[in-house]
Structure formats: structure tokens, C-alpha cells
XYZ file of C-alpha atoms in Angstrom:
490
model
C 61.683 27.426 10.459
C 63.547 30.380 9.303
C 65.824 28.321 7.108
C 62.727 26.352 5.650
C 61.246 29.732 4.649
C 64.395 30.875 3.068
C 64.497 27.615 1.028
C 60.993 28.175 -0.011
C 61.384 31.852 -1.028
C 64.486 30.961 -2.840
C 62.797 28.162 -4.884
C 60.190 30.579 -5.847
C 62.871 32.861 -6.906
C 64.463 30.084 -9.002
C 61.353 28.842 -10.605
C 61.372 29.500 -14.474
C 58.118 29.856 -16.696
C 58.061 27.892 -19.500
C 55.224 26.395 -22.058
C 54.883 22.637 -22.172
C 53.225 21.083 -25.408
C 51.278 17.717 -24.964
C 48.683 16.035 -27.262
C 47.937 19.389 -29.505
C 47.598 21.173 -26.107
C 49.881 23.860 -24.423
C 50.313 24.665 -21.012
C 52.256 27.287 -19.098
C 54.129 25.755 -16.168
C 56.813 26.640 -13.600
C 60.032 24.683 -13.786
C 61.917 24.841 -10.469
C 64.427 22.320 -8.975
C 62.413 19.270 -8.238
C 61.453 16.868 -11.057
C 59.017 15.189 -9.096
C 56.977 18.294 -8.421
C 56.968 19.108 -11.737
C 55.479 15.668 -12.706
C 52.899 16.069 -10.096
C 51.784 19.309 -11.538
C 51.584 17.956 -14.935
C 49.485 14.971 -13.975
C 46.854 17.346 -12.517
C 46.838 19.314 -15.709
C 46.943 16.034 -18.051
C 45.927 12.995 -15.893
C 48.884 11.420 -17.525
C 50.495 9.168 -14.572
C 53.991 10.067 -13.571
C 55.286 6.635 -14.659
C 54.006 7.167 -18.153
C 55.305 10.878 -18.467
C 58.322 11.407 -20.567
C 59.736 15.022 -20.718
C 61.728 16.334 -23.343
C 63.710 19.632 -23.821
C 65.677 20.481 -27.234
C 65.366 16.538 -27.964
C 66.667 15.261 -24.708
C 64.742 13.647 -22.080
C 64.720 15.059 -18.482
C 65.387 12.254 -16.112
C 66.530 13.990 -12.895
C 66.574 17.051 -10.852
C 69.846 18.185 -12.164
C 68.517 18.118 -15.822
C 66.132 21.054 -15.026
C 68.997 23.383 -14.459
C 69.393 23.245 -18.420
C 66.043 24.600 -19.007
C 66.141 28.355 -19.756
C 63.435 30.607 -18.902
C 60.690 30.430 -21.627
C 61.835 27.478 -22.666
C 59.508 24.998 -24.567
C 59.103 21.664 -23.175
C 57.385 18.425 -24.696
C 55.654 15.788 -22.957
C 54.773 12.130 -24.130
C 52.285 9.708 -22.590
C 48.581 8.892 -22.449
C 46.295 9.886 -19.846
C 44.084 7.747 -17.618
C 40.578 7.089 -19.107
C 37.872 8.420 -17.053
C 35.575 5.581 -16.372
C 32.139 5.939 -15.652
C 31.157 5.455 -11.644
C 30.051 1.777 -11.146
C 27.418 3.017 -8.909
C 24.455 5.101 -10.133
C 23.614 8.186 -8.073
C 20.184 9.586 -8.287
C 19.365 13.234 -7.128
C 16.357 13.608 -4.943
C 15.014 16.258 -7.551
C 15.271 13.704 -10.452
C 12.930 11.131 -8.397
C 9.124 10.847 -9.097
C 6.691 11.459 -6.158
C 6.344 7.685 -5.615
C 10.126 6.990 -5.685
C 10.536 9.633 -3.209
C 8.042 8.243 -0.850
C 9.680 4.745 -1.171
C 12.804 6.308 -0.461
C 11.949 7.910 2.721
C 8.798 6.139 4.057
C 9.012 3.491 6.706
C 7.219 0.013 7.021
C 8.420 -1.102 3.153
C 9.720 -4.522 4.232
C 8.407 -7.633 2.541
C 7.741 -11.281 3.732
C 9.753 -14.220 2.329
C 7.360 -17.035 0.821
C 7.678 -20.222 2.842
C 5.733 -22.383 0.390
C 2.949 -20.946 -1.336
C 2.333 -18.499 1.659
C 1.465 -15.488 -0.774
C -2.098 -15.689 0.372
C -1.017 -15.177 4.086
C 1.717 -12.649 3.255
C -0.708 -10.271 1.333
C -3.287 -10.396 4.062
C -0.802 -9.679 6.779
C 0.398 -6.658 4.931
C -2.968 -5.104 4.964
C -3.562 -6.136 8.652
C -0.442 -4.331 9.827
C -1.573 -1.083 8.343
C -4.552 -1.013 10.895
C -3.137 0.986 13.845
C -5.813 -0.023 16.436
C -5.388 -3.727 15.737
C -1.521 -3.519 16.198
C -1.969 -1.643 19.252
C -4.220 -4.317 20.925
C -1.915 -6.881 19.939
C 0.888 -4.985 21.443
C -0.933 -4.717 24.761
C -1.701 -8.501 24.829
C 1.786 -9.211 24.049
C 3.141 -7.160 27.257
C 0.403 -8.685 29.327
C 1.782 -11.527 31.481
C -1.633 -12.736 31.999
C -1.973 -14.421 28.544
C -3.658 -17.839 28.387
C -0.271 -19.492 26.937
C -2.217 -21.947 24.477
C -1.724 -22.076 20.985
C -3.853 -19.339 19.719
C -2.134 -17.074 22.195
C 1.358 -17.867 20.962
C 0.197 -17.561 17.548
C -1.127 -13.943 18.343
C 1.899 -13.067 20.154
C 4.003 -13.961 16.997
C 1.922 -12.104 14.810
C 2.541 -8.891 17.013
C 6.325 -9.938 16.561
C 6.094 -10.248 13.011
C 4.388 -6.651 12.941
C 7.014 -5.128 15.013
C 10.025 -6.664 12.742
C 8.099 -5.642 9.605
C 8.021 -2.115 10.885
C 11.654 -1.807 11.561
C 13.135 -3.896 8.853
C 14.840 -2.771 6.002
C 15.099 -6.401 4.142
C 12.640 -9.231 3.990
C 11.346 -10.806 6.983
C 11.125 -14.649 7.061
C 8.075 -15.520 9.338
C 9.180 -19.054 9.840
C 7.893 -19.333 13.593
C 4.466 -17.513 12.752
C 3.999 -20.026 9.748
C 4.788 -23.017 11.640
C 2.305 -22.652 14.643
C -0.276 -21.348 12.099
C -0.059 -24.757 10.030
C 0.139 -26.554 13.383
C -3.111 -24.835 14.699
C -5.060 -25.100 11.588
C -4.004 -28.241 9.708
C -6.035 -27.233 6.590
C -3.338 -24.716 5.799
C -0.772 -27.302 5.917
C -2.068 -29.454 3.061
C 0.312 -30.848 0.555
C -0.022 -31.555 -3.084
C 1.092 -34.701 -5.041
C 4.652 -33.077 -5.408
C 4.878 -32.805 -1.582
C 4.757 -28.935 -1.954
C 2.286 -26.951 0.304
C -0.795 -26.053 -1.554
C -2.129 -22.770 -2.317
C -4.726 -21.654 0.267
C -7.582 -18.953 0.101
C -6.946 -15.509 1.390
C -10.424 -14.918 2.494
C -10.260 -18.066 4.915
C -6.837 -16.805 6.042
C -8.245 -13.448 7.337
C -11.343 -15.299 8.878
C -9.062 -17.459 10.560
C -6.987 -14.778 11.791
C -10.166 -12.849 12.723
C -11.175 -15.946 14.907
C -7.766 -16.191 16.835
C -7.673 -12.478 17.451
C -11.275 -12.199 18.593
C -10.967 -15.098 20.853
C -7.744 -13.487 22.626
C -8.428 -9.762 22.339
C -11.083 -9.088 25.171
C -12.272 -5.384 25.525
C -9.617 -4.453 27.804
C -6.919 -4.656 24.899
C -9.019 -2.306 22.928
C -9.784 1.271 22.610
C -13.036 0.919 24.576
C -12.277 -1.546 27.729
C -16.152 -1.033 28.824
C -17.480 -2.445 25.485
C -18.807 -5.789 25.385
C -17.378 -6.835 22.157
C -13.910 -8.114 21.669
C -11.353 -5.871 19.766
C -12.099 -7.645 16.263
C -15.797 -6.937 16.688
C -15.177 -3.290 17.777
C -13.038 -2.934 14.523
C -14.671 -5.070 11.868
C -18.053 -6.239 13.329
C -21.558 -4.546 12.483
C -24.903 -5.488 12.951
C -27.602 -6.322 10.388
C -31.375 -6.873 9.929
C -32.746 -9.818 7.960
C -36.097 -9.611 6.520
C -37.678 -13.085 5.195
C -40.563 -12.857 2.961
C -41.919 -16.162 1.124
C -42.277 -15.591 -2.559
C -44.827 -18.013 -3.225
C -48.505 -17.951 -2.397
C -50.050 -19.525 0.686
C -47.483 -18.165 3.052
C -47.453 -14.329 3.685
C -45.445 -14.709 6.777
C -42.729 -12.123 7.298
C -39.599 -13.023 9.436
C -37.209 -10.423 10.790
C -34.108 -11.166 12.860
C -30.989 -9.370 13.807
C -27.579 -10.778 13.181
C -23.884 -9.726 13.197
C -21.318 -9.837 10.207
C -17.412 -9.361 9.859
C -17.450 -8.475 6.199
C -19.606 -7.916 2.944
C -19.544 -9.891 -0.154
C -19.792 -8.941 -3.721
C -21.658 -11.515 -5.668
C -20.675 -11.582 -9.350
C -22.804 -12.487 -12.322
C -23.058 -11.559 -15.987
C -24.716 -8.188 -15.277
C -22.275 -7.057 -12.448
C -20.091 -4.247 -13.486
C -19.599 -2.278 -10.364
C -18.730 -3.299 -6.530
C -22.038 -1.577 -5.498
C -23.968 -3.755 -7.829
C -22.528 -7.008 -6.520
C -22.800 -5.926 -2.778
C -26.576 -5.128 -3.676
C -26.928 -8.524 -5.033
C -25.619 -10.289 -1.656
C -27.796 -8.295 0.309
C -31.069 -8.756 -1.673
C -31.136 -12.501 -2.562
C -33.733 -15.447 -2.889
C -32.808 -18.315 -0.560
C -34.774 -21.492 -0.286
C -36.128 -22.300 3.445
C -38.593 -24.462 4.997
C -42.171 -23.030 5.204
C -44.228 -24.114 8.068
C -47.411 -23.058 6.169
C -46.703 -24.730 3.154
C -45.097 -27.573 4.886
C -42.175 -27.904 2.346
C -39.204 -25.970 0.994
C -40.076 -22.595 -0.517
C -38.456 -19.553 -2.142
C -37.938 -16.795 0.186
C -36.848 -13.002 -0.542
C -34.125 -12.272 1.774
C -33.454 -8.601 2.492
C -30.582 -7.660 4.416
C -29.734 -4.095 5.733
C -26.757 -2.679 8.129
C -27.825 -1.378 11.315
C -24.306 -0.088 12.505
C -21.173 0.769 10.262
C -17.946 -0.797 11.340
C -14.596 1.103 11.648
C -12.975 -1.105 8.979
C -15.142 -2.638 6.256
C -13.811 -5.739 4.280
C -15.484 -6.617 0.906
C -14.963 -10.001 -0.553
C -15.379 -10.473 -4.421
C -17.163 -13.875 -4.681
C -14.794 -14.946 -7.804
C -14.457 -18.557 -6.957
C -17.163 -21.090 -7.563
C -17.762 -25.013 -7.971
C -17.897 -26.119 -11.438
C -19.445 -29.597 -11.395
C -18.657 -30.839 -14.801
C -14.979 -29.872 -14.113
C -15.095 -31.104 -10.645
C -13.164 -28.228 -9.083
C -13.301 -24.631 -7.893
C -13.066 -22.079 -10.722
C -12.529 -18.491 -10.902
C -14.901 -15.773 -12.421
C -12.584 -13.426 -14.433
C -15.335 -10.762 -15.015
C -14.293 -6.985 -14.803
C -15.943 -5.438 -11.600
C -14.911 -1.689 -10.902
C -14.510 -0.870 -7.280
C -14.270 2.918 -5.858
C -11.753 4.472 -3.930
C -14.507 6.117 -1.741
C -17.283 3.575 -1.010
C -20.791 5.159 -0.225
C -22.753 2.684 1.831
C -25.729 4.620 2.665
C -27.961 2.608 0.176
C -27.008 -0.487 2.264
C -28.182 0.823 5.542
C -31.677 0.143 7.500
C -34.122 3.077 7.172
C -33.245 4.894 10.658
C -29.486 4.681 9.935
C -30.015 5.884 6.291
C -31.789 9.111 7.366
C -29.185 9.791 10.109
C -26.637 9.528 7.672
C -28.422 11.967 5.359
C -29.049 14.456 8.110
C -25.375 14.380 8.805
C -24.643 14.988 5.283
C -26.992 17.856 5.127
C -25.254 19.428 8.398
C -22.171 18.954 6.645
C -23.439 20.742 3.469
C -24.681 23.524 5.347
C -21.426 24.059 7.153
C -19.396 24.025 3.871
C -21.922 26.676 2.260
C -21.748 28.951 5.169
C -17.758 28.713 4.788
C -18.301 29.635 1.191
C -20.516 32.445 1.842
C -23.776 30.860 0.531
C -27.136 30.855 2.435
C -28.197 27.555 2.026
C -31.363 27.995 4.098
C -32.455 30.655 1.864
C -32.456 28.290 -1.320
C -34.075 25.613 0.773
C -37.020 27.935 1.742
C -37.443 28.820 -2.014
C -37.661 25.156 -2.986
C -40.132 24.596 -0.329
C -42.345 27.476 -1.464
C -42.375 25.718 -4.902
C -43.137 22.163 -3.674
C -44.964 22.141 -0.111
C -44.554 18.361 0.194
C -40.809 18.536 0.115
C -40.990 21.266 2.871
C -42.744 18.875 5.142
C -40.260 15.996 4.740
C -37.313 18.607 5.476
C -39.081 19.570 8.806
C -39.087 15.737 9.529
C -35.369 15.387 8.537
C -34.322 18.207 10.762
C -35.795 16.455 13.729
C -33.351 13.283 13.134
C -30.178 13.203 14.941
C -27.276 13.355 12.337
C -25.034 10.277 12.358
C -21.648 10.482 14.038
C -19.994 9.213 10.737
C -20.559 10.307 6.995
C -21.455 6.693 5.394
C -18.152 7.001 3.312
C -15.228 4.413 3.415
C -11.804 5.112 2.129
C -10.112 2.462 0.512
C -6.740 1.623 2.003
C -5.699 -2.113 1.083
C -6.421 -4.490 -1.464
C -5.472 -8.128 -1.854
C -5.252 -9.661 -5.523
C -5.406 -12.925 -7.017
C -3.550 -13.729 -10.546
C -4.565 -16.890 -12.344
C -7.561 -18.840 -13.571
C -7.358 -21.622 -10.836
C -8.682 -21.044 -7.263
C -6.245 -23.761 -6.023
C -3.317 -22.123 -7.679
C -2.113 -18.518 -8.936
C -0.631 -15.763 -6.859
C -1.893 -13.434 -4.183
C -0.298 -9.962 -3.923
C -1.097 -7.097 -1.209
C -1.483 -3.415 -2.205
C -1.406 -0.733 0.711
C -2.117 2.860 0.417
C 0.727 5.436 1.602
C -0.730 8.947 1.088
C -2.377 11.075 -1.522
C -1.969 9.041 -4.695
C 0.839 6.664 -3.740
C 0.620 2.942 -3.012
C 2.914 0.074 -2.116
C 2.836 -3.272 -3.791
C 3.761 -6.165 -1.743
C 4.582 -9.180 -3.758
C 6.040 -11.488 -0.997
C 9.607 -10.161 -0.347
C 9.487 -7.575 -3.242
C 8.164 -4.139 -2.236
C 7.646 -1.550 -4.912
C 5.845 1.815 -5.254
C 2.524 2.468 -7.402
C -0.038 4.914 -8.131
C -3.808 5.013 -7.376
C -4.316 4.489 -11.150
C -2.616 1.098 -10.981
C -4.873 0.249 -7.959
C -8.074 0.954 -10.276
C -6.903 -1.272 -12.833
C -6.985 -4.114 -10.637
C -10.799 -4.585 -11.370
C -10.122 -8.026 -13.297
C -11.413 -8.819 -16.957
C -8.426 -10.799 -17.908
C -5.432 -12.744 -16.432
C -3.851 -9.722 -14.753
C -3.925 -9.107 -10.872
C -7.745 -9.266 -10.007
C -9.214 -7.584 -6.734
C -10.418 -10.259 -4.395
C -10.284 -8.479 -0.883
C -10.799 -4.845 -0.438
C -10.015 -2.851 2.901
C -11.891 0.139 3.622
C -11.755 2.647 6.556
C -14.674 4.665 7.722
C -14.523 8.277 7.304
C -16.145 10.026 10.238
C -15.395 13.463 8.551
C -17.040 14.554 4.958
C -14.456 13.693 2.097
C -13.539 16.922 0.153
C -15.392 17.081 -3.195
C -13.347 15.487 -6.103
C -11.417 18.111 -8.365
C -13.069 18.717 -11.697
C -10.835 17.663 -14.540
C -10.939 19.395 -17.962
C -10.826 23.024 -19.053
C -11.942 25.936 -17.009
């Protein structure tokens, strides 16, 4: 060690400071006894590889260590040779601060795996992607999958495979191929296994697919697998089902009988005609319609006005846009392309039966009073002043105060959309769109998953050949949503 230190110190004392010229540049270098060390230093300064370096001193090339002894202190060296080109990196690196908000969500969030298409299965893929973001449904299927007391029939196996598919999608980072699930689904329901003249599987209806899934899940998921094991309804009814009242009144003279009956539904429909511009209008048309029924008094078919109102509100509300219809002259199903706008927050108060509607109104008044109190406003004084001006309204307010406020607000938040692109009902392409957080959404186009924004979702209202909303998935809001931010100048 002592000898090596002496050698190092000796080499430092023998180093000579010289100048080196290369390509119009001049560097100050230390020339010692090793030519290899000098060349390594020059590579770090100029990026000229050692094998390309040609060192000259007083017109002579320096080829070996002994040639360096001829170099005098403050001597002038020259180097010839071309440097390596700096190549751009083959992989593009993007820093987090350069990403947009939706790209950051796409980078960090989970549950973004797509589903491979197994022969026109986009109608199924889009439906599955919306359903798997219903946590209560996933939890119930998970309980069923781990229960050894399953029935073991085809519907049971199908539900178990659906749960497996949900789990795989949650963990996957690459597209998943649901071969086993698709095979058993087509076997159990042959209408989804129809083939065209070319032998390819035919396109199917996303709504029919959803209703089939619900029937299968409803037949297997008894109340013990749900959030309320004491309920009399199966899990599907607990999540999607709601009770309605139907009133039938004959629109013709001679029959003044009014019939009322209760029923249950799993979804609402939006009827579309030349006057439908908004989702609420289409739902109202489906709830208030004229039907033809047999009149016992007239002893013939007659027109009846049917009025339907909601008696209960489901936790999840599915709304189908009735865009496909049978065109007799063409002999096939066609698509209604009309533009129908749908809201991010849907108010269903006007669709409800009178007792439920009043209960929702009482809840909203209660929430408003709480917000006013937080803001330091005395809403009761304002009501008293209005009551003095209008005694009739004062009486109505007293009646409203006796009504028990509803447990829910009557508002629903959009979290999923299934769209259809194309003019033919038996062709085209389905895509699923699912909400992530804030204004960020994900677009599930079979195996391709990409981020999008709320404005992209609102553009799915139709009016052309672009992706058009066909099924909307809403979640009930049991807490009053915050008021929308006002846009524009203060």
C-alpha cells in the first residue's frame, strides 16, 4: 500500500499541464505517463471514442506511453477524430407534471383492463364493464362463489364465471379473454349464439343481454348473499328493482271505470319521437301513454290512458333509450338517431307517486334549512314573511312539515353509459363508458381502454353516426348533491 501511494504521488508530480486543440475547441489537460489514461480523459471531454483518437505533438503522432515523455510542460497537443452522435432515446419518457388530469388518473388507477372481442361480443363487453363497477353486486357474487352450497346448474356456473371475470379484470393489466364465460352464456341462451350467412356470430342487443344477466343473477342470488339478508327480495331486486302503480282510465265514452294496480320494474325506458329532446321528456312519455285494451263495458277493444308512477326508488336506476324499432316497409329493425340529451344528475321527483313525491320535497326542504343554517341564513324567518303575504301557502307549508322526509334526495348520479354506433340494430358497435372520479371517465372499447372527460360523455346524446347513448346507469344519491358552480364573470 505504501509503495502504491508513492507511485500515485510520483505520477501526480510528473503530470504536465498542456493545451489540446480539437475542432475549434481548446481544452486544458494533464499529461502523465499513461497514454490510455489520457485518451480516457479526452473521451469524457469530447465524446471521441479512443479507437478514433489521433493525438499529435509537433506534427508527430503519439502512439505509446513512451511518446508522452517527449511532451514538454505547457506543450500544445492536437487531436483528430469525430465524436459519437447523441442519439435520441428510443423510449419516450414523460414526467408526471406534464400529464393531464385524465392521464394521471389512467396511470395510477386500477380496474382499467379491457375485454377481448370473441365474435361480435361488444354488446356483452360494454355491459359487463358497467356492471362490475357496482360494488354491492360484485360483493354478492363473491359471497355466492365462495359458498359450497351452490346449485351447480348452468346458471350457477355462469354466475361463478362472471365473478371470476370481475376478479380477473380488477387485477389484470392487459386485456382479458372471457372464453369460458362467453361459451356457457351462448350455450345457456342460444339466441346469443346465432350466426349470420358468413358463419360469423351475429350482433346482439345490449339491453337484452343486461336483462338476461339480471334474470340469471336474480335466480341465484337469494337475500342471504345481499346487504340485507332479512329482505324478501333477491339481490337484483334489492339493487335494481322498484315498485310502481299503474292507473288505467278509458279514453272513450261509455266506460268511466278506473283501474289501479301495483307492479314492479327493473328499469325505466325513454321513448323517442320527433318532439323528444331530453331524457326526462322521453321517460315522461313512457310513463304516460295510451294503450289499447279490452273494455268490459264496451265489449270491445278501446283506448286507455295509462299513468305509471314510482312508489319506491331503486339503489341503481337503469334507463334504456328506445332507439330501435321495426320498419315494416324495410322488414328490419332500424335505429332512431335523434339527439336526446341526458343529465349527469337525474331528478326523478316528478316520476313519483304523490306520497313519495311529497316525502322527497320534505327531505329537500330539510336539507335546504340545514345548508341555510350553515351559511348563517334564517330560512324560517323568510318563510314566515312569505306566509304573511300569502296565507294559503302558509297552510300548505304546515301540511308539508307533518310529512316524514324521505331517506333519499330523489337525485341520481350517472356512472355508466353503453353506446351504440351505426344505423342498423343488428350491426354496429357497442362501447362502455364508466365514471372514475370528478370529471374523469374511462372508455371501454373491447380490449382498448382510454381516458376521457365529462364533456365527452355529454356528447354521446346522438344526432348522427357517432356513438349514441343506449343504456344509462344511474346511482341513487342519498345525500343532497352540492349546487353546481356558476360559470362566467363574478
